[in-house]
Coordinates of C-alpha atoms in Angstrom, one line a residue:
X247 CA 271.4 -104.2 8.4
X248 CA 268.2 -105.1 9.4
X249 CA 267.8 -106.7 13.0
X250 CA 270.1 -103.9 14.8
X251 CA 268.8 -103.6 17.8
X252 CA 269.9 -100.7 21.1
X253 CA 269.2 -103.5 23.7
X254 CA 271.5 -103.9 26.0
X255 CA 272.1 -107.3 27.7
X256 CA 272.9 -108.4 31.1
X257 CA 276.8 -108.4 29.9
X258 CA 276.7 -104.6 29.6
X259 CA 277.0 -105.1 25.8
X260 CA 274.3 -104.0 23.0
X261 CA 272.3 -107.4 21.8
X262 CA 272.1 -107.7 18.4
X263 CA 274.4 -106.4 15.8
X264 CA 277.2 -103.9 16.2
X265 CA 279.1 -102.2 13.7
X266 CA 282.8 -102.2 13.5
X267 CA 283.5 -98.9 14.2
X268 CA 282.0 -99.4 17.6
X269 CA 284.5 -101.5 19.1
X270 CA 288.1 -101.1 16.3
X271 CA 289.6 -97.9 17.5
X272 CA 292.3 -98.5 14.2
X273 CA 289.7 -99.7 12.3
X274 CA 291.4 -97.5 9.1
X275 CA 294.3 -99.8 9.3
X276 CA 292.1 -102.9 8.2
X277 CA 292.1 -103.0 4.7
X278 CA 289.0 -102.1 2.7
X279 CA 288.2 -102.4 -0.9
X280 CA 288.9 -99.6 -3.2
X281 CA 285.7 -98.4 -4.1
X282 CA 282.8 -96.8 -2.1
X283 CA 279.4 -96.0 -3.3
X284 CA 277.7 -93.7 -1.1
X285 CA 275.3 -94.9 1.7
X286 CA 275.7 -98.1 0.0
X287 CA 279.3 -99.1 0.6
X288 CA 281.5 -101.8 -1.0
X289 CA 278.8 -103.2 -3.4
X290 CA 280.8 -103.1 -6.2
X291 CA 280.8 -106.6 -8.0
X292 CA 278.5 -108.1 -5.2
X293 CA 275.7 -110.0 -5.6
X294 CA 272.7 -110.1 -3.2
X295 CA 272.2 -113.8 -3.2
X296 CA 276.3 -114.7 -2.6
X297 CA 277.4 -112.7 0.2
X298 CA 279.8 -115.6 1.4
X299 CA 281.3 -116.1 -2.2
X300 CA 281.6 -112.2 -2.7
X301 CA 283.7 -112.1 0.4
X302 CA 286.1 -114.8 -0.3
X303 CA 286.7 -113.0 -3.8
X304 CA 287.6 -109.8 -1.7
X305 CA 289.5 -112.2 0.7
X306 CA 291.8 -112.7 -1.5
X307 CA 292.5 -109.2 -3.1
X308 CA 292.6 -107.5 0.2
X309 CA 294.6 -110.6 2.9
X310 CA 294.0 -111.9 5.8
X311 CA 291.8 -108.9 7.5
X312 CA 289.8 -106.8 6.0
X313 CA 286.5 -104.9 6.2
X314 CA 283.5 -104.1 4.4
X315 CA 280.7 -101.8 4.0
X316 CA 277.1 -101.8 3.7
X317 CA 274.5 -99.8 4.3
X318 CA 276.4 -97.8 7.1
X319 CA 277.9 -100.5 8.8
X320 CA 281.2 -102.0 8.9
X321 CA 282.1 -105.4 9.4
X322 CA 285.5 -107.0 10.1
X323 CA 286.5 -110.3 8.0
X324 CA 289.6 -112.4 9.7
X325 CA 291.3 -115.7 7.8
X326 CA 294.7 -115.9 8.4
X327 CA 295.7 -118.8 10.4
X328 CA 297.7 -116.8 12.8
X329 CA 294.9 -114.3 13.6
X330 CA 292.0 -117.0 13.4
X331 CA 294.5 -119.2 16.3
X332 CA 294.3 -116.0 18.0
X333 CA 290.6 -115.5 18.0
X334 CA 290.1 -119.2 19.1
X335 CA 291.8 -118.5 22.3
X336 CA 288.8 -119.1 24.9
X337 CA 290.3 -116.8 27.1
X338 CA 290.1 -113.7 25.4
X339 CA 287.0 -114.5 23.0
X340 CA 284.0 -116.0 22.9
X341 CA 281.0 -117.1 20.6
X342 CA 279.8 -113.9 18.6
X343 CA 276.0 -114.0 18.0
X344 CA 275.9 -111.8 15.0
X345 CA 274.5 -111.3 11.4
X346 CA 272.3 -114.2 10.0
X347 CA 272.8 -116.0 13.5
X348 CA 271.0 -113.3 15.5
X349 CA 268.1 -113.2 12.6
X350 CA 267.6 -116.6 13.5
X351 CA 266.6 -115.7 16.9
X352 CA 263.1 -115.3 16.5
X353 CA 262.5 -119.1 15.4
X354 CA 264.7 -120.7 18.1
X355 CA 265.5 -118.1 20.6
X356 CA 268.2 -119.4 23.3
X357 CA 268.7 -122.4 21.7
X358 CA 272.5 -123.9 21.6
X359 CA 273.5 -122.4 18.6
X360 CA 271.6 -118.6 18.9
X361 CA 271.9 -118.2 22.2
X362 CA 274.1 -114.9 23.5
X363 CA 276.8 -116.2 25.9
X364 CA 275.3 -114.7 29.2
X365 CA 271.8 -117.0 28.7
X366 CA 272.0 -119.9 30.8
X367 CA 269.6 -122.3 28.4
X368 CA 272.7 -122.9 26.8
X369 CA 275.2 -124.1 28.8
X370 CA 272.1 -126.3 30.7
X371 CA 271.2 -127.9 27.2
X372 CA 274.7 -128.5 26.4
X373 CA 275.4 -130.3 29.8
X374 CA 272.0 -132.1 29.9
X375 CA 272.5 -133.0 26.1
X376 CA 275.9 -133.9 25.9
X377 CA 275.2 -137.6 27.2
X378 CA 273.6 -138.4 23.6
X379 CA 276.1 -138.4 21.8
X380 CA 278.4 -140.6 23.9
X381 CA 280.0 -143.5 22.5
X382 CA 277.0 -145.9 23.5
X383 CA 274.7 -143.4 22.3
X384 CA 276.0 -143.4 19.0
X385 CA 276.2 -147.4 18.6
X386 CA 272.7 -147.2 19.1
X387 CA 272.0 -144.5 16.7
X388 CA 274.3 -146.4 14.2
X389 CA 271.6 -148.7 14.1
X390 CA 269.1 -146.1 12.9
X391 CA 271.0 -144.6 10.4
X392 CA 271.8 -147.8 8.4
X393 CA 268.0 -148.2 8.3
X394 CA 267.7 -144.9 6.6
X395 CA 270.1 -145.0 4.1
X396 CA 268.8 -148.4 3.0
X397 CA 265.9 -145.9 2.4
X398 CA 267.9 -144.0 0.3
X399 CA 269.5 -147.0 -1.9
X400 CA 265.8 -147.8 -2.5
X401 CA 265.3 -144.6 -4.1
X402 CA 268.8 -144.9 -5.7
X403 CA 268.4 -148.3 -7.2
X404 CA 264.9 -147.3 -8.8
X405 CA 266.1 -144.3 -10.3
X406 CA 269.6 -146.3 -11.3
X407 CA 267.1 -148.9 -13.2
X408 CA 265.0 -146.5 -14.7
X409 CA 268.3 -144.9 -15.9
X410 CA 267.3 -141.9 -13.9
X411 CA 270.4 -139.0 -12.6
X412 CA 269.5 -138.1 -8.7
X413 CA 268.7 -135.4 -7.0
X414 CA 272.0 -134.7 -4.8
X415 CA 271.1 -132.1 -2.9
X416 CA 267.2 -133.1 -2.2
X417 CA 268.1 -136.6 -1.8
X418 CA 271.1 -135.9 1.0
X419 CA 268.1 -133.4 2.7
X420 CA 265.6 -136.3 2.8
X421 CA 268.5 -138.5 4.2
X422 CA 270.0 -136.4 6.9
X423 CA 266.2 -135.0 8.1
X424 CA 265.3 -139.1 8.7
X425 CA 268.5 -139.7 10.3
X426 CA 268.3 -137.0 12.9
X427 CA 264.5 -136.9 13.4
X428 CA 264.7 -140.5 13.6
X429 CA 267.5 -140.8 15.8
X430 CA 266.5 -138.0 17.8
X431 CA 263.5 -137.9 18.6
X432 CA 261.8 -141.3 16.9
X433 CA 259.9 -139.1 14.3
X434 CA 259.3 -140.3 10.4
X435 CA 258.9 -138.0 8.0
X436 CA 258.5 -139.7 5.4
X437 CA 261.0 -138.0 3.0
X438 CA 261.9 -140.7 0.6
X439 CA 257.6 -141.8 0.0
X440 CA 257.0 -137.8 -1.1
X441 CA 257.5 -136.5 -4.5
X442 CA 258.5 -133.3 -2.6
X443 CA 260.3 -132.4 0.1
X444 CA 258.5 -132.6 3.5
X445 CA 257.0 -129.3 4.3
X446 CA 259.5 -129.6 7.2
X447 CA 262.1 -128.6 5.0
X448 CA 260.4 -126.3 2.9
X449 CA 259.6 -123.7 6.0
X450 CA 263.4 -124.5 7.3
X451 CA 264.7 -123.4 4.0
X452 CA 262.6 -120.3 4.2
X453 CA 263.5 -119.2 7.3
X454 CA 267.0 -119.8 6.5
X455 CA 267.2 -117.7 3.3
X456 CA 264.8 -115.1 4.6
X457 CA 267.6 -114.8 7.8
X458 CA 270.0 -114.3 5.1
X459 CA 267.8 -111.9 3.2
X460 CA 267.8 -109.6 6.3
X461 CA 271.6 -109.3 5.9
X462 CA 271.2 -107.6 2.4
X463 CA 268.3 -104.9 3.3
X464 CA 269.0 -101.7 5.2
X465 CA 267.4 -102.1 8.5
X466 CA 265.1 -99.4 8.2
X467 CA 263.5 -100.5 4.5
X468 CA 262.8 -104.2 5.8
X469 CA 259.2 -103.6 7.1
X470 CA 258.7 -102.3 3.2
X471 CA 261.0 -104.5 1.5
X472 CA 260.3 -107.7 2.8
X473 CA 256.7 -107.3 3.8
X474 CA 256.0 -110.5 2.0
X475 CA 259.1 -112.7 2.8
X476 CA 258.0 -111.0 6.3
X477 CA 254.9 -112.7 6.2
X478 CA 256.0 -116.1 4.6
X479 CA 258.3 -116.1 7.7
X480 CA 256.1 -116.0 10.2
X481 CA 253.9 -118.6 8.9
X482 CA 256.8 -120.8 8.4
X483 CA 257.9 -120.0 12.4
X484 CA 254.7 -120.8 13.5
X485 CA 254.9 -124.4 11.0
X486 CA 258.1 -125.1 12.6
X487 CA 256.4 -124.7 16.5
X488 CA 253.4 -126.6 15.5
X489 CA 255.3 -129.8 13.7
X490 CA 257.4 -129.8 16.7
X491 CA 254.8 -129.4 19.5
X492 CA 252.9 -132.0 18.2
X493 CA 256.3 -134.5 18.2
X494 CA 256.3 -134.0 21.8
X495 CA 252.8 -133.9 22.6
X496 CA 253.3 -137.3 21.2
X497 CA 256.1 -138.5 23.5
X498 CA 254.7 -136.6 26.1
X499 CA 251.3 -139.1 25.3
X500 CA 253.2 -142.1 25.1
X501 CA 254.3 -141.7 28.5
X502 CA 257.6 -141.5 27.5
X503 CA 257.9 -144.6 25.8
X504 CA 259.3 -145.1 22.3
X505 CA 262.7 -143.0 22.5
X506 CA 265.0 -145.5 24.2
X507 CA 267.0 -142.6 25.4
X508 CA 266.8 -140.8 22.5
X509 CA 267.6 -136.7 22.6
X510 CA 263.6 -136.1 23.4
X511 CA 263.8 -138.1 26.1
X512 CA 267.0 -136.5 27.5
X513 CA 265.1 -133.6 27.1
X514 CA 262.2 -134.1 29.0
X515 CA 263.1 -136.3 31.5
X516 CA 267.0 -135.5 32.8
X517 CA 268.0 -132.9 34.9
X518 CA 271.5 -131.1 35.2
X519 CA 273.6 -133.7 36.6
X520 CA 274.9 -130.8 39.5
X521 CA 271.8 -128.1 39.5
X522 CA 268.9 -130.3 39.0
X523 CA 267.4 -128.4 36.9
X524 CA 265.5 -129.1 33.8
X525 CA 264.8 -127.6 30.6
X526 CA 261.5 -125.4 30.0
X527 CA 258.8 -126.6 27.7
X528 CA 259.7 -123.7 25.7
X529 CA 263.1 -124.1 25.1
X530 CA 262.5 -128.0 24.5
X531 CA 261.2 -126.8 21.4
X532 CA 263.6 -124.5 20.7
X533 CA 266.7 -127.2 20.8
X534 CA 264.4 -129.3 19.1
X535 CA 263.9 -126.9 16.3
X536 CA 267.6 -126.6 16.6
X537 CA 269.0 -130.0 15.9
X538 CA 266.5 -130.8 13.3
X539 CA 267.4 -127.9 11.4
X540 CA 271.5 -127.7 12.3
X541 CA 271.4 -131.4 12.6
X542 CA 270.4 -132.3 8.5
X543 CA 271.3 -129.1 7.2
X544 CA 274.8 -128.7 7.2
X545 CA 275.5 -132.3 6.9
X546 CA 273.4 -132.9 3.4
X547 CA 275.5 -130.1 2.2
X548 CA 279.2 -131.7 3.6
X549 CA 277.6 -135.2 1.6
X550 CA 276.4 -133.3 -1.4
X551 CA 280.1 -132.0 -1.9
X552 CA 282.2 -134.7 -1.3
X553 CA 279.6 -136.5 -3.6
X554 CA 280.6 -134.1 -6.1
X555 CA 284.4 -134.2 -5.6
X556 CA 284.1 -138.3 -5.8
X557 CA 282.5 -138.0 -9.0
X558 CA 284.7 -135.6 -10.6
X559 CA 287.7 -137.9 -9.1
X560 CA 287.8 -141.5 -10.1
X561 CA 291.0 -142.7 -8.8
X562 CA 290.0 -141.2 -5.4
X563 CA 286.5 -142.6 -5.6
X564 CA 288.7 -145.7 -6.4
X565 CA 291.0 -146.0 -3.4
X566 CA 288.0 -145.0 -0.7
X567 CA 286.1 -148.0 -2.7
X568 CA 289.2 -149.9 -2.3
X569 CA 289.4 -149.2 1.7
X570 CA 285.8 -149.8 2.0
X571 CA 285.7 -153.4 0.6
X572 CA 288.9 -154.1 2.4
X573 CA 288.2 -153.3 5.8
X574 CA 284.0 -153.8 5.3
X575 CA 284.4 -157.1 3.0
X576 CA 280.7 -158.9 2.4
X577 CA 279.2 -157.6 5.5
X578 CA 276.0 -156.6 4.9
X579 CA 275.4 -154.0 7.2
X580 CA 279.0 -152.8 8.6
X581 CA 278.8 -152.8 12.4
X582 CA 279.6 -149.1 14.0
X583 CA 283.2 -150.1 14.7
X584 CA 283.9 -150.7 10.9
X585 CA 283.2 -146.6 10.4
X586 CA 285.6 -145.0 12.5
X587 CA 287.8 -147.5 10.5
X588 CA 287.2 -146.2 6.9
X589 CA 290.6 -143.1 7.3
X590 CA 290.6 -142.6 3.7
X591 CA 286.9 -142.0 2.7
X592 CA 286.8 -139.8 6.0
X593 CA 289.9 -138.0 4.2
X594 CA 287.6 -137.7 1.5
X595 CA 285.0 -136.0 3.9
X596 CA 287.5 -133.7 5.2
X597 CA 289.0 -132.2 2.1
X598 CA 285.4 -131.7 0.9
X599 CA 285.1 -129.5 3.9
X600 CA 287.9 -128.4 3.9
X601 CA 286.9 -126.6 0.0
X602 CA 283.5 -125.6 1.0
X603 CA 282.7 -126.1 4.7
X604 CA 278.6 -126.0 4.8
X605 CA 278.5 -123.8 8.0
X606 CA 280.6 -121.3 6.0
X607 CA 282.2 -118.8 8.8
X608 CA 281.7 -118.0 12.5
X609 CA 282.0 -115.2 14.6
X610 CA 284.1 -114.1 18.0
X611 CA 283.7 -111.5 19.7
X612 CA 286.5 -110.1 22.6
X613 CA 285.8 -110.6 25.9
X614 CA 287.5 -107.4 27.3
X615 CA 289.9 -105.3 25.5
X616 CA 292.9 -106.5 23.7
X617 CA 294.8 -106.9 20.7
X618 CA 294.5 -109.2 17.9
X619 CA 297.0 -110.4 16.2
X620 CA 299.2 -108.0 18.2
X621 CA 298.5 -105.5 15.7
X622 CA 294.5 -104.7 16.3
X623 CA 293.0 -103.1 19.0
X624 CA 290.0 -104.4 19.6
X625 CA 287.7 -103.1 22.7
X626 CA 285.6 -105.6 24.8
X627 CA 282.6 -106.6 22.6
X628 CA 284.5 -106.1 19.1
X629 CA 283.9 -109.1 17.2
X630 CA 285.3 -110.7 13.6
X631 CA 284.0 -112.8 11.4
X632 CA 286.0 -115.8 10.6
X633 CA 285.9 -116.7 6.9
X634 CA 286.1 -120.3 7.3
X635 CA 286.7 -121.2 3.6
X636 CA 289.5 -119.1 3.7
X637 CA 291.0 -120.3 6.7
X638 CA 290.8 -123.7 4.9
X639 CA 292.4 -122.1 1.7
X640 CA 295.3 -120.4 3.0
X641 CA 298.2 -120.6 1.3
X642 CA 300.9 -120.7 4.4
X643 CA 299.1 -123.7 5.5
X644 CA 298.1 -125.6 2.8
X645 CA 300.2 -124.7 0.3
X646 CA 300.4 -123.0 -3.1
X647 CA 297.7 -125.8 -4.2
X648 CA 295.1 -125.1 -1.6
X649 CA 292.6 -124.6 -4.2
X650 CA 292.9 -128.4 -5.3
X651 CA 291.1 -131.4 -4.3
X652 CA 293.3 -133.8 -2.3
X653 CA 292.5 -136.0 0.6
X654 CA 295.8 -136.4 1.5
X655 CA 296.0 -133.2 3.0
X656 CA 294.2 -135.3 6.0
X657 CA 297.2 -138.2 6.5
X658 CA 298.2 -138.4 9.6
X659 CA 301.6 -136.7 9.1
X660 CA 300.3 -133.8 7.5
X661 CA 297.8 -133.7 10.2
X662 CA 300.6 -133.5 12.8
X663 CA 302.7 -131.1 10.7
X664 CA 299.6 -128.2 11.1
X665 CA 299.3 -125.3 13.2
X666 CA 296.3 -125.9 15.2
X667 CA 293.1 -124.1 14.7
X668 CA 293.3 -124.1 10.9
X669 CA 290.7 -126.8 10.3
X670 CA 287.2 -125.6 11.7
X671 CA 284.4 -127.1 10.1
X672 CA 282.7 -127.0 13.1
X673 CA 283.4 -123.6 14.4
X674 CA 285.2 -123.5 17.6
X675 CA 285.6 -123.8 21.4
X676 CA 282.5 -124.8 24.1
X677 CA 280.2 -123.3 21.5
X678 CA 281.6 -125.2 18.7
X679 CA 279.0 -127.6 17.2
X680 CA 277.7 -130.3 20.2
X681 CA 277.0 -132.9 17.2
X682 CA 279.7 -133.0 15.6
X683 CA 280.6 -136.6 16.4
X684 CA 277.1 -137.5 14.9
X685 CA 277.4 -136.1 11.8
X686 CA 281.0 -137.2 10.9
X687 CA 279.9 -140.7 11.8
X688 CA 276.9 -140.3 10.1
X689 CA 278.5 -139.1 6.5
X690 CA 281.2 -141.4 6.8
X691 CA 278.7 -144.4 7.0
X692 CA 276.5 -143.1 4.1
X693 CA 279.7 -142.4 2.0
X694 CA 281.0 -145.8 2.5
X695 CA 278.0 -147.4 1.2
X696 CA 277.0 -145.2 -2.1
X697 CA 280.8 -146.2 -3.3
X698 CA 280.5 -149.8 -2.2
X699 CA 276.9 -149.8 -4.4
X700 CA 277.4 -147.5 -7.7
X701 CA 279.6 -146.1 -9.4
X702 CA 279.3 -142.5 -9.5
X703 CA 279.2 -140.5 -12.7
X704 CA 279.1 -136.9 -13.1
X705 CA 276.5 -134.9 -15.5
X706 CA 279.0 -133.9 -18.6
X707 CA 278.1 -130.3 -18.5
X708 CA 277.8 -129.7 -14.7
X709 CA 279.9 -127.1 -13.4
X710 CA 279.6 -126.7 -9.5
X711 CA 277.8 -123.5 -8.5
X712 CA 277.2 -123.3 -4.5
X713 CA 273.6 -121.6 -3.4
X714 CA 273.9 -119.8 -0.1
X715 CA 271.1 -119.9 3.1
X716 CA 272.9 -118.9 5.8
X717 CA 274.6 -122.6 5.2
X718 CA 276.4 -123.8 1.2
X719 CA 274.8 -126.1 -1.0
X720 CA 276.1 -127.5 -4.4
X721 CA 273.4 -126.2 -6.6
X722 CA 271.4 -128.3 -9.1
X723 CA 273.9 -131.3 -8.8
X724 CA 272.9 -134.3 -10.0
X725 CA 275.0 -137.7 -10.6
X726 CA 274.0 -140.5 -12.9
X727 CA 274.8 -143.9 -11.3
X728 CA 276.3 -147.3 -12.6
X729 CA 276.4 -150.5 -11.1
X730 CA 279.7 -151.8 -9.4
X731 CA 281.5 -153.6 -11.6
X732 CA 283.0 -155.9 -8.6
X733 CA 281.6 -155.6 -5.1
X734 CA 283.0 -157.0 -1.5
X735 CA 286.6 -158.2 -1.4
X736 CA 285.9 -160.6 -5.0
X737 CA 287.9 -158.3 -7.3
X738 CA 288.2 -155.2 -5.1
X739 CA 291.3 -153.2 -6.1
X740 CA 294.5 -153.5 -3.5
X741 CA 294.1 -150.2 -1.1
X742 CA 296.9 -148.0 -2.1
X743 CA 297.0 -145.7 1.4
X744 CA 299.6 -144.2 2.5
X745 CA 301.9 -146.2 4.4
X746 CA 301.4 -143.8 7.7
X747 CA 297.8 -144.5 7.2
X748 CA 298.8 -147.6 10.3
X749 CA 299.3 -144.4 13.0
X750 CA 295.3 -142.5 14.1
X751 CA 294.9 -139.4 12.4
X752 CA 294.4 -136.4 14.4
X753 CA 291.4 -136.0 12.7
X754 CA 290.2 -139.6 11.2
X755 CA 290.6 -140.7 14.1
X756 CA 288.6 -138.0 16.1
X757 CA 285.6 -140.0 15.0
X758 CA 286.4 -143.0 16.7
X759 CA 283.7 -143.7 18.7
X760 CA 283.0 -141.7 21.7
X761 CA 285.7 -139.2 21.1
X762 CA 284.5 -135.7 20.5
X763 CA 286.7 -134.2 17.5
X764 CA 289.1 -131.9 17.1
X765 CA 289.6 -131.3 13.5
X766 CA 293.4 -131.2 13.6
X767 CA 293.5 -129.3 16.7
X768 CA 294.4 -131.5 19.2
X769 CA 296.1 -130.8 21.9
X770 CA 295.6 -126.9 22.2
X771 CA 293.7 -124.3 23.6
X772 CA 291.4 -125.0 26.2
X773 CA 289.1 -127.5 26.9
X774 CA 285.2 -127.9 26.1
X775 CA 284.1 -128.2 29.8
X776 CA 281.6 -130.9 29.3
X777 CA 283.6 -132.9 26.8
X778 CA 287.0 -132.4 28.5
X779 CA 289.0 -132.6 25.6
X780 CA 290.8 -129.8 23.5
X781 CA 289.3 -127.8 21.4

């Protein structure tokens, strides 16, 4: 694989990635698929462009460990909810930087989602950081976002008039870029004035596929291989560093006016509220980088989904339109209260997740030695990869059905009834994602008002396919849209939720505002030590 690497970091553990063999003394009782091509490995009935896909098929020939091959190293896959609760113990694991994460590296360095656990930039950012997305923080983003997606009902009324079908996928890009850069750090992109995506996006998506790309080449042929995705990469690095250097050069010229708090501000003016100290220029850009790319990315794709699932489900398009005229009524603009209070559709957003969660897996490595599962030695520095579609699909946790769309899944009692740790959408623990509140709220909010404007109709001969860049995209979805037929509270269909829809859900309500989420978890494992709540 390419990007191995024999340095060694201040933790005493080799940077970079490490086969299995290295650090699973049993690894021959994890079990493998049947057949082995030489030098090659388990390649048989692979594809090059569907690694996370490929896996979940051997997933679920081979349970809830197994391994793979490929070109001479050996990786471990973990999705049983047992052994994934396991891994999430903070105690005896940590954040993995591994495979398409560490190929990241070179565009954001120690930034919070690529940084190795013993870099301090990390745990400074999150401290420094973690402020923004408190429950003030988000009111005021609220704001923001509700300007944006009138931007986007703009572009979806024009095309609705001109009997046009939109662009899922491209449009929920444009929409979730605005939002964060926006939000963020008071940038305009301009997404929805372009023909084309912003070139933003275009050099993200490159260096996102060509980090995945890296994954499929044996490390020593990638200089030949991928001379020219090499070079495309570089140039769309140095893009990246430019776009955002001029953004702060900009603030920073301003005098630090314009952001109202924003997350550039935080960045360039607040200090550790117990060191003092502040974040580097450098890795200002890095975290920058960062949340423009983790912050639209993954959260175009959860909206692109449960877009798809809405269209391909009328009577639970139905009911979420139901709860959204009932509790929204004729307001205009629905104040950032009225989100946290829309249980279903967030249902909605969490089965969709649940099916194909956009940050598709995440990896843990031990912190000394121990046993997983109570079966699996594993020395200090082994690490899995958790399948997180898997984890979300098995069958002693959600049932024989766990293949099938259903937002009920998320009611409050069903919620309580789970093992923790087997909703993780977000990965887990203090490096789980910082932003989550933002993006739930965000989704939520933009979901609640496509159903409240159109109905949403599905392309007759549309069959989802997902494209894979490190994060999962529906692939070439597009939706024709119709005009409500009754709109506000005038006609709105009775809400038919269930009657323990009354109590919070463990995790509709984890959106309330201000409260960090736990996706089901609540109440276990350890805490995030900035947010102070479970993980």
């Amino acid at each position: 694989m390419a990007g191995t690497t024999n340095e060694t970091a201040r933790d005493g553990l080799p940077k970079g990635f490490r086969s299995a063999e290295l650090g699973w003394p049993e690894l021959r009782r994890v079990p493998r698929p049947p057949y082995r091509v030489p030098l090659l490995g388990d390649v048989v009935g692979a594809g090059r462009r569907t690694p996370i896909q490929d896996s979940l098929r051997y997933a679920r020939r081979l349970g809830p460990i197994f391994r793979r091959r490929a070109f001479g190293k050996e990786f471990v896959f973990v999705w049983g909810a047992g052994l994934v609760a396991d891994l999430a113990d903070e105690a005896r694991f940590a954040k993995h930087v591994g495979l398409g994460v560490a190929n990241l590296r070179p565009v954001v360095r120690d930034g919070l989602f690529t940084a190795y656990n013993h870099e301090p930039n990390w745990q400074l950012a999150h401290d420094v950081l973690a402020p923004g997305f408190s429950r003030e923080a988000m009111a005021g983003y609220h704001v923001m976002m509700l300007d944006v997606a009138g931007r986007l009902t703009d572009h979806w009324d024009r095309a609705r008039a001109a009997g046009r079908a939109v662009d899922v996928p491209g449009d929920m890009t444009k929409l979730t870029l605005e939002t964060i850069a926006r939000t963020g750090f008071g940038h305009d992109f301009g997404s929805f004035e372009r023909p084309r995506l912003h070139s933003f996006v275009t050099a993200m998506v490159g260096t996102l596929t060509y980090a995945q790309r890296l994954n499929t080449v044996p490390a020593p042929l990638a200089p030949w291989l991928l001379r020219g995705a090499s070079r495309r990469n570089t140039a769309d690095i140095a893009y990246l560093d430019r776009t955002v250097d001029d953004l702060v050069r900009a603030r920073r010229g301003a005098g630090g006016k314009g952001g109202e708090g924003d997350l550039l501000d935080r960045m360039l003016d607040t200090a550790h509220p117990e060191t003092g100290e502040r974040l580097s220029p450098e890795n200002i850009r890095r975290q920058v980088i960062t949340f423009l790319v983790a912050g639209h990315e993954t959260t175009s794709g959860a909206l692109s989904f449960a877009l798809h699932y809405l269209s391909r489900h009328p009577d639970v398009a139905a009911r979420a339109r139901a709860e959204v005229d009932r509790v929204w009524g004729d307001t205009e603009a629905p104040g950032y209260e009225q989100v946290a209070k829309l249980r279903y559709v967030r249902r909605v957003l969490d089965e969709s997740l649940r099916l194909w969660p956009t940050a598709p897996a995440f990896a843990r490595e031990a912190r000394e030695d121990t046993v997983l599962g109570g079966t699996y030695p594993m020395r200090r520095g082994a690490w899995a990869l958790v399948l997180t579609g898997m984890l979300h699909r098995d069958p002693e946790v959600w049932g024989p059905d766990a293949e099938r769309f259903d937002p009920d899944r998320f009611g409050a009692k069903a919620v309580r009834a789970r093992a923790p740790h087997t909703f993780k959408p977000f990965g887990t623990g203090a490096r789980a994602c910082i932003g989550r509140q933002f993006a739930l709220h965000e989704a939520t909010l933009v979901l609640g008002l496509l159903l409240r404007r159109y109905e949403l109709l599905p392309e007759p001969d549309y069959r989802l396919r997902v494209t894979e860049r490190l994060t999962l995209m529906p692939e070439g979805l597009r939706l024709r849209l119709g005009r409500r037929a009754t709109a506000g509270r005038s006609g709105a269909a009775p809400d038919r939720s269930a009657p323990d829809d009354t109590a919070p859900d463990d995790a509709a309500s984890s959106s309330a505002p201000g409260r960090p989420s736990t996706a089901g978890d609540a109440g276990s494992g350890p805490r995030c030590p900035v947010h102070r709540v479970a993980d």
